[in-house]
Amino acid sequence: MTAKRPLPKRHNPLLLPDMTPQQEILVERRRLGQTNLAVKPGQVGTSNATKPENLGMFDYAHLRAPLPKDLKGSEIFAPQHGQPHPESYFLMRRSHDGFLSATGMFKASFPWAKHSEEEAERKYLKSLPTTSEDEVAGNVWIPPTFALELAEDYQIKPWIQALLDPEPMDKGATDLKKSISPPPKFTFSANDNNSILPPPTPRGRGRPRSRSPSKVATPSKKLTAPRNSRSMKAANAATAREASASLQAALDSAATMGDSESVDVDRFRVEVDSAVDVNGDIEVTTTSVKVEMAAGSPEMPLEETTEQMIAKAKEMVEKARRLDGGEPSGTKSAKRKIDELDDTEDTEEEKSLQPAKRSRMLERELKKERVQKRALTGIVATLVIGSIIPYVL
């Protein structure tokens, strides 16, 4: 039995017993699916969901559960990037061990839940010894027996019973050519009072008596679309794509949270070495920049244009020089010195050139040349950083 704990008060009305379709209809709606779970190279291993063993081809069975149209106030289904609220969510059961997604059960049952409520339920489920340690696709996975108990708390037991039904299920329309392993068959215990399918109607032995054609009532038949119709194929294809996208979106969210929770200040390091060569009155400064990044770190975002990349590189050089205790040598200060020297030179040229002042002008020319070389060195350093960053990433 599950422990008593606070749950969201507002349920999904479309999954309550009085709105739930017949059991055989739910069983018929199930599909097999396959998704290639993948993240960015730098995100591998940053969280439980992004472990290498939890990525790759993932086989599962899914059952589409409808969501209300008005999800205003929901935090777990908040619209992103201008996209509307989803129309449905998926109850899933993975194939290799038959465990069910408790994350999907919670979101489908309580679509107006807050993030704090979802996190509290997640912590409770992770504290149970029967819960799987592997958070594949960022979901919490629980065994079928406990899923039935949890479904009673969530008031969606007919939906979970349908997902556990031992009858074979079809593949999604986009996965017909794929080799997908179905989940292991689940055997319901005798203590389960809710049967999956109604018992078959007993038939009498022997041939029934013939009746007059005029007295035979027209049998009632369910008006259902043929299974090979174009509309059903299109609907199945859309369902398969949505189920795969739902898994990938959950994995991306878990990978992003893993990045934010595992920030390492030593992940990036910039080393700046400066060497000064003096040749007579000429002073040349050579600056080398070394950027180190951990192999398991996420990709660094690059600037969109070359100008932005150079500006970013300049900023990195200045920060590195400040950390090393060096003097900042930005191009702006160099240009300012050059302009001041140009103004001084103009005023000196207006005066008559006296032999005593020629030595002073020569010294100014040498200083001007040294300033220009230092400014050129700073520009070269920023260009080096801009060329190194793409190869490091």
Coordinates of C-alpha atoms in Angstrom, one line a residue:
M1 CA 0.0 0.0 0.0
T2 CA 1.2 3.5 -0.7
A3 CA 1.9 5.9 2.1
K4 CA -0.5 8.8 2.9
R5 CA 0.9 12.0 1.5
P6 CA -0.5 15.3 0.1
L7 CA -1.4 15.1 -3.6
P8 CA -2.7 17.8 -6.0
K9 CA -6.4 18.3 -5.4
R10 CA -7.3 18.9 -9.0
H11 CA -7.5 15.7 -11.1
N12 CA -7.7 15.3 -14.8
P13 CA -11.5 14.8 -15.4
L14 CA -11.0 13.0 -18.7
L15 CA -9.3 10.1 -16.9
L16 CA -11.8 9.7 -14.1
P17 CA -13.9 6.4 -14.1
D18 CA -17.0 8.1 -15.4
M19 CA -15.2 9.5 -18.4
T20 CA -13.0 6.5 -19.1
P21 CA -13.7 4.5 -22.3
Q22 CA -14.4 0.8 -22.2
Q23 CA -11.5 -1.4 -21.3
E24 CA -11.3 -3.1 -24.8
I25 CA -11.1 0.3 -26.4
L26 CA -8.2 1.3 -24.2
V27 CA -6.4 -2.0 -24.9
E28 CA -6.9 -1.4 -28.6
R29 CA -5.3 2.0 -28.4
R30 CA -2.0 0.8 -27.1
R31 CA 1.0 0.9 -29.4
L32 CA 4.7 -0.1 -29.4
G33 CA 7.2 2.6 -30.0
Q34 CA 11.0 3.1 -30.3
T35 CA 13.0 6.2 -29.7
N36 CA 16.7 6.9 -30.0
L37 CA 17.4 8.9 -26.8
A38 CA 20.3 11.3 -27.4
V39 CA 21.8 14.4 -25.9
K40 CA 24.6 16.8 -26.8
P41 CA 28.1 15.2 -26.5
G42 CA 29.0 17.5 -23.6
Q43 CA 25.9 16.5 -21.6
V44 CA 26.6 12.8 -21.5
G45 CA 27.2 11.7 -17.9
T46 CA 26.1 15.0 -16.3
S47 CA 23.0 13.4 -14.7
N48 CA 21.4 10.0 -14.1
A49 CA 19.2 10.4 -17.2
T50 CA 22.3 11.1 -19.4
K51 CA 24.4 8.2 -18.4
P52 CA 25.6 6.3 -21.5
E53 CA 23.7 3.1 -20.5
N54 CA 20.5 5.1 -20.3
L55 CA 20.9 6.5 -23.9
G56 CA 20.4 4.9 -27.3
M57 CA 17.5 2.9 -28.6
F58 CA 14.6 2.6 -26.2
D59 CA 11.7 0.3 -26.7
Y60 CA 8.4 0.8 -24.9
A61 CA 4.6 0.5 -25.0
H62 CA 2.5 3.7 -24.7
L63 CA -1.1 4.6 -24.2
R64 CA -2.2 8.1 -25.1
A65 CA -4.2 9.9 -22.3
P66 CA -6.1 13.1 -23.2
L67 CA -5.6 16.3 -21.3
P68 CA -8.1 19.1 -20.7
K69 CA -8.0 22.0 -23.2
D70 CA -7.7 24.7 -20.5
L71 CA -4.5 24.2 -18.5
K72 CA -4.1 27.8 -17.4
G73 CA -2.1 27.9 -14.2
S74 CA -0.3 24.7 -14.8
E75 CA 3.5 24.7 -14.2
I76 CA 4.3 21.2 -15.4
F77 CA 2.6 22.0 -18.8
A78 CA 3.5 25.6 -19.1
P79 CA 3.6 26.7 -22.7
Q80 CA 7.2 27.2 -24.1
H81 CA 8.4 29.2 -27.0
G82 CA 4.9 30.3 -27.9
Q83 CA 3.6 26.7 -28.2
P84 CA 0.1 25.9 -26.9
H85 CA -0.6 23.4 -24.2
P86 CA -0.3 19.8 -25.2
E87 CA -3.6 18.0 -26.0
S88 CA -2.5 14.7 -24.5
Y89 CA 0.3 12.9 -22.6
F90 CA 1.5 9.3 -22.6
L91 CA 1.4 6.5 -20.1
M92 CA 4.5 4.4 -20.8
R93 CA 5.9 1.0 -20.0
R94 CA 9.4 0.1 -21.0
S95 CA 10.1 -3.1 -22.7
H96 CA 13.2 -4.6 -21.1
D97 CA 11.7 -5.0 -17.6
G98 CA 8.1 -3.9 -17.9
F99 CA 8.4 -1.0 -15.4
L100 CA 6.0 1.9 -15.9
S101 CA 6.7 5.6 -15.9
A102 CA 5.4 7.1 -12.6
T103 CA 6.3 10.5 -14.0
G104 CA 3.9 10.1 -16.9
M105 CA 1.2 8.8 -14.5
F106 CA 1.5 11.9 -12.3
K107 CA 1.5 14.4 -15.2
A108 CA -1.5 12.8 -16.9
S109 CA -3.5 12.6 -13.6
F110 CA -2.6 16.0 -12.3
P111 CA -2.1 18.4 -15.3
W112 CA -2.5 21.5 -13.1
A113 CA 0.2 20.5 -10.6
K114 CA 2.9 22.8 -9.4
H115 CA 6.6 22.1 -9.8
S116 CA 6.9 21.7 -6.0
E117 CA 4.1 19.1 -5.9
E118 CA 5.8 17.1 -8.7
E119 CA 9.1 17.2 -7.0
A120 CA 7.7 16.1 -3.7
E121 CA 6.0 13.1 -5.3
R122 CA 9.2 12.3 -7.2
K123 CA 11.2 12.3 -4.0
Y124 CA 8.7 10.0 -2.4
L125 CA 8.8 7.5 -5.3
K126 CA 12.6 7.6 -5.4
S127 CA 12.7 6.7 -1.7
L128 CA 10.9 3.4 -2.2
P129 CA 13.1 0.3 -2.6
T130 CA 11.2 -1.1 -5.5
T131 CA 11.7 2.0 -7.7
S132 CA 14.3 1.7 -10.4
E133 CA 17.5 3.6 -10.0
D134 CA 17.8 4.3 -13.7
E135 CA 16.0 7.5 -14.7
V136 CA 15.7 6.6 -18.4
A137 CA 14.4 9.6 -20.4
G138 CA 14.3 11.6 -17.1
N139 CA 11.4 9.5 -15.8
V140 CA 10.9 7.6 -12.6
W141 CA 10.1 3.9 -13.3
I142 CA 8.2 1.6 -10.9
P143 CA 7.2 -2.1 -11.1
P144 CA 3.7 -3.0 -12.4
T145 CA 2.4 -4.2 -9.0
F146 CA 3.1 -0.9 -7.4
A147 CA 1.9 1.0 -10.4
L148 CA -1.6 -0.6 -9.8
E149 CA -1.5 0.7 -6.2
L150 CA -0.3 4.1 -7.3
A151 CA -3.1 4.2 -10.0
E152 CA -5.7 3.9 -7.2
D153 CA -4.2 7.0 -5.6
Y154 CA -4.3 8.8 -8.9
Q155 CA -7.7 7.4 -9.8
I156 CA -6.5 6.1 -13.2
K157 CA -6.5 2.3 -12.5
P158 CA -8.4 1.3 -15.7
W159 CA -5.8 3.1 -17.8
I160 CA -2.9 1.2 -16.1
Q161 CA -4.8 -2.1 -16.3
A162 CA -5.2 -1.6 -20.0
L163 CA -1.5 -0.8 -20.4
L164 CA -0.6 -4.0 -18.5
D165 CA -3.1 -6.2 -20.5
P166 CA -1.3 -9.3 -21.8
E167 CA -2.9 -9.1 -25.3
P168 CA -0.4 -8.4 -28.1
M169 CA -0.3 -4.8 -29.4
D170 CA 0.5 -3.2 -32.7
K171 CA 3.5 -1.0 -33.6
G172 CA 3.1 2.7 -34.3
A173 CA 2.6 3.8 -37.9
T174 CA 6.1 5.2 -38.1
D175 CA 7.7 2.1 -36.5
L176 CA 6.3 -0.7 -38.7
K177 CA 9.7 -1.6 -40.2
K178 CA 11.5 -1.4 -36.8
S179 CA 12.3 -4.4 -34.6
I180 CA 10.6 -3.5 -31.3
S181 CA 10.6 -5.7 -28.3
P182 CA 7.3 -5.8 -26.4
P183 CA 7.2 -5.6 -22.6
P184 CA 7.0 -8.9 -20.7
K185 CA 3.6 -10.2 -20.1
F186 CA 2.1 -9.3 -16.8
T187 CA -0.1 -11.7 -14.8
F188 CA -2.8 -10.1 -12.7
S189 CA -3.2 -11.6 -9.2
A190 CA -6.4 -13.1 -7.9
N191 CA -6.6 -10.3 -5.3
D192 CA -7.3 -7.8 -8.0
N193 CA -11.0 -7.3 -8.0
N194 CA -11.2 -5.3 -11.2
S195 CA -11.0 -7.6 -14.2
I196 CA -9.5 -6.4 -17.4
L197 CA -12.1 -7.7 -19.8
P198 CA -15.6 -8.9 -19.1
P199 CA -16.0 -12.6 -19.2
P200 CA -17.2 -14.0 -22.5
T201 CA -20.9 -14.7 -22.9
P202 CA -21.6 -18.4 -22.6
R203 CA -23.0 -20.0 -25.8
G204 CA -25.4 -22.9 -25.9
R205 CA -24.5 -26.2 -27.5
G206 CA -25.9 -27.2 -30.8
R207 CA -27.1 -25.2 -33.7
P208 CA -29.6 -22.4 -32.9
R209 CA -33.1 -22.6 -34.3
S210 CA -33.7 -20.8 -37.5
R211 CA -36.0 -17.8 -37.5
S212 CA -38.0 -16.1 -40.1
P213 CA -35.9 -13.3 -41.9
S214 CA -38.7 -10.8 -41.2
K215 CA -38.5 -11.5 -37.4
V216 CA -34.8 -11.5 -37.0
A217 CA -33.7 -8.2 -35.4
T218 CA -30.8 -6.4 -37.0
P219 CA -27.8 -7.0 -34.8
S220 CA -26.2 -3.9 -33.4
K221 CA -22.7 -3.3 -34.6
K222 CA -20.1 -0.7 -33.5
L223 CA -19.5 1.8 -36.2
T224 CA -15.7 1.9 -36.2
A225 CA -13.4 3.1 -38.9
P226 CA -11.5 0.3 -40.7
R227 CA -8.1 -0.3 -39.3
N228 CA -6.4 0.3 -42.7
S229 CA -8.1 3.6 -43.3
R230 CA -6.0 6.6 -44.2
S231 CA -7.3 8.6 -41.3
M232 CA -6.3 5.9 -38.7
K233 CA -2.9 5.5 -40.3
A234 CA -2.3 9.3 -40.0
A235 CA -3.6 9.3 -36.4
N236 CA -1.3 6.5 -35.5
A237 CA 1.7 8.2 -37.1
A238 CA 1.0 11.4 -35.3
T239 CA 0.7 9.5 -32.0
A240 CA 4.0 7.7 -32.5
R241 CA 5.8 11.0 -33.3
E242 CA 4.2 12.7 -30.2
A243 CA 5.2 9.8 -28.0
S244 CA 8.8 9.9 -29.2
A245 CA 8.9 13.7 -28.9
S246 CA 7.5 13.5 -25.4
L247 CA 10.3 11.1 -24.3
Q248 CA 13.0 13.2 -25.9
A249 CA 11.6 16.4 -24.4
A250 CA 11.7 14.8 -20.9
L251 CA 15.3 13.8 -21.5
D252 CA 16.3 17.2 -22.7
S253 CA 14.8 18.8 -19.6
A254 CA 16.6 16.3 -17.3
A255 CA 19.9 17.0 -19.1
T256 CA 19.5 20.8 -18.7
M257 CA 18.7 20.4 -15.0
G258 CA 21.8 18.1 -14.7
D259 CA 24.0 20.8 -16.3
S260 CA 22.7 23.5 -13.9
E261 CA 23.1 21.3 -10.8
S262 CA 26.7 20.2 -11.6
V263 CA 28.5 23.4 -12.3
D264 CA 32.2 23.1 -11.9
V265 CA 34.3 26.3 -11.5
D266 CA 37.4 24.4 -12.7
R267 CA 35.8 23.2 -15.8
F268 CA 37.2 26.1 -17.9
R269 CA 40.6 27.7 -17.5
V270 CA 42.4 30.4 -19.4
E271 CA 46.1 30.9 -19.1
V272 CA 47.8 34.0 -20.5
D273 CA 51.6 34.2 -20.8
S274 CA 53.4 37.4 -21.9
A275 CA 57.1 37.6 -23.0
V276 CA 58.9 40.9 -23.5
D277 CA 61.8 41.2 -26.0
V278 CA 63.9 44.3 -26.0
N279 CA 66.0 45.1 -29.1
G280 CA 67.7 48.3 -28.5
D281 CA 65.0 51.0 -28.1
I282 CA 62.3 48.7 -29.5
E283 CA 60.2 46.7 -27.0
V284 CA 58.1 43.8 -28.4
T285 CA 55.6 42.0 -26.2
T286 CA 54.4 38.5 -27.2
T287 CA 51.2 37.1 -25.6
S288 CA 50.1 33.5 -25.8
V289 CA 46.7 32.4 -24.7
K290 CA 45.8 28.8 -23.6
V291 CA 42.2 27.7 -23.1
E292 CA 41.4 24.5 -21.3
M293 CA 38.0 22.8 -21.1
A294 CA 37.0 19.6 -19.4
A295 CA 36.1 16.8 -21.8
G296 CA 32.8 16.1 -20.1
S297 CA 31.6 19.7 -20.0
P298 CA 28.7 20.9 -22.1
E299 CA 29.4 22.9 -25.3
M300 CA 30.2 26.5 -24.9
P301 CA 27.8 28.8 -26.7
L302 CA 29.4 30.6 -29.6
E303 CA 28.7 34.1 -30.6
E304 CA 26.7 34.6 -33.8
T305 CA 29.1 37.0 -35.7
T306 CA 32.9 37.3 -35.9
E307 CA 32.8 40.8 -34.3
Q308 CA 30.9 39.4 -31.3
M309 CA 33.4 36.5 -31.0
I310 CA 36.4 38.9 -31.1
A311 CA 34.7 41.2 -28.5
K312 CA 34.1 38.1 -26.3
A313 CA 37.8 37.0 -26.7
K314 CA 39.0 40.5 -25.7
E315 CA 36.9 40.3 -22.6
M316 CA 38.3 36.9 -21.7
V317 CA 41.9 38.1 -22.2
E318 CA 41.2 41.1 -19.9
K319 CA 39.7 39.0 -17.2
A320 CA 42.6 36.5 -17.4
R321 CA 45.2 39.3 -17.1
R322 CA 43.4 40.8 -14.1
L323 CA 43.4 37.4 -12.4
D324 CA 47.1 37.1 -13.1
G325 CA 47.8 40.5 -11.7
G326 CA 48.9 41.9 -15.0
E327 CA 48.1 45.3 -16.4
P328 CA 45.2 45.4 -18.8
S329 CA 46.3 46.3 -22.3
G330 CA 43.1 47.0 -24.3
T331 CA 43.2 48.4 -27.7
K332 CA 41.1 51.4 -26.6
S333 CA 43.9 52.6 -24.3
A334 CA 46.5 52.0 -27.0
K335 CA 44.5 54.0 -29.5
R336 CA 44.1 56.8 -27.0
K337 CA 47.8 57.0 -26.4
I338 CA 48.4 57.0 -30.2
D339 CA 45.9 59.9 -30.6
E340 CA 47.6 61.9 -27.9
L341 CA 51.0 61.3 -29.5
D342 CA 49.6 62.5 -32.9
D343 CA 48.3 65.7 -31.3
T344 CA 51.7 66.3 -29.7
E345 CA 53.4 65.6 -33.0
D346 CA 51.3 68.2 -34.8
T347 CA 52.0 70.9 -32.3
E348 CA 55.8 70.1 -32.5
E349 CA 55.7 70.3 -36.3
E350 CA 54.2 73.7 -36.2
K351 CA 57.3 75.0 -34.3
S352 CA 60.6 75.4 -35.9
L353 CA 62.7 72.3 -35.7
Q354 CA 65.7 73.1 -33.6
P355 CA 68.7 70.8 -33.3
A356 CA 68.2 70.6 -29.5
K357 CA 64.7 69.2 -30.0
R358 CA 65.5 66.5 -32.6
S359 CA 66.5 64.0 -29.9
R360 CA 63.2 64.5 -28.1
M361 CA 61.2 63.9 -31.3
L362 CA 63.2 60.7 -31.9
E363 CA 62.3 59.5 -28.5
R364 CA 58.6 60.2 -29.2
E365 CA 58.8 58.3 -32.4
L366 CA 60.2 55.3 -30.7
K367 CA 57.5 55.4 -28.0
K368 CA 54.9 55.7 -30.6
E369 CA 56.2 52.6 -32.4
R370 CA 56.3 50.6 -29.1
V371 CA 52.7 51.6 -28.4
Q372 CA 51.6 50.5 -31.9
K373 CA 53.3 47.1 -31.5
R374 CA 51.6 46.5 -28.1
A375 CA 48.2 47.4 -29.6
L376 CA 48.8 45.0 -32.5
T377 CA 49.8 42.3 -30.1
G378 CA 46.5 42.6 -28.2
I379 CA 44.5 42.3 -31.4
V380 CA 46.5 39.2 -32.4
A381 CA 45.8 37.6 -29.0
T382 CA 42.0 38.1 -29.5
L383 CA 42.1 36.6 -33.0
V384 CA 44.0 33.6 -31.6
I385 CA 41.3 33.0 -29.0
G386 CA 38.6 33.3 -31.6
S387 CA 40.3 30.7 -33.8
I388 CA 40.9 28.3 -30.8
I389 CA 37.4 28.3 -29.4
P390 CA 35.7 26.3 -32.3
Y391 CA 38.3 23.6 -32.1
V392 CA 38.1 23.3 -28.3
L393 CA 34.3 23.0 -28.5

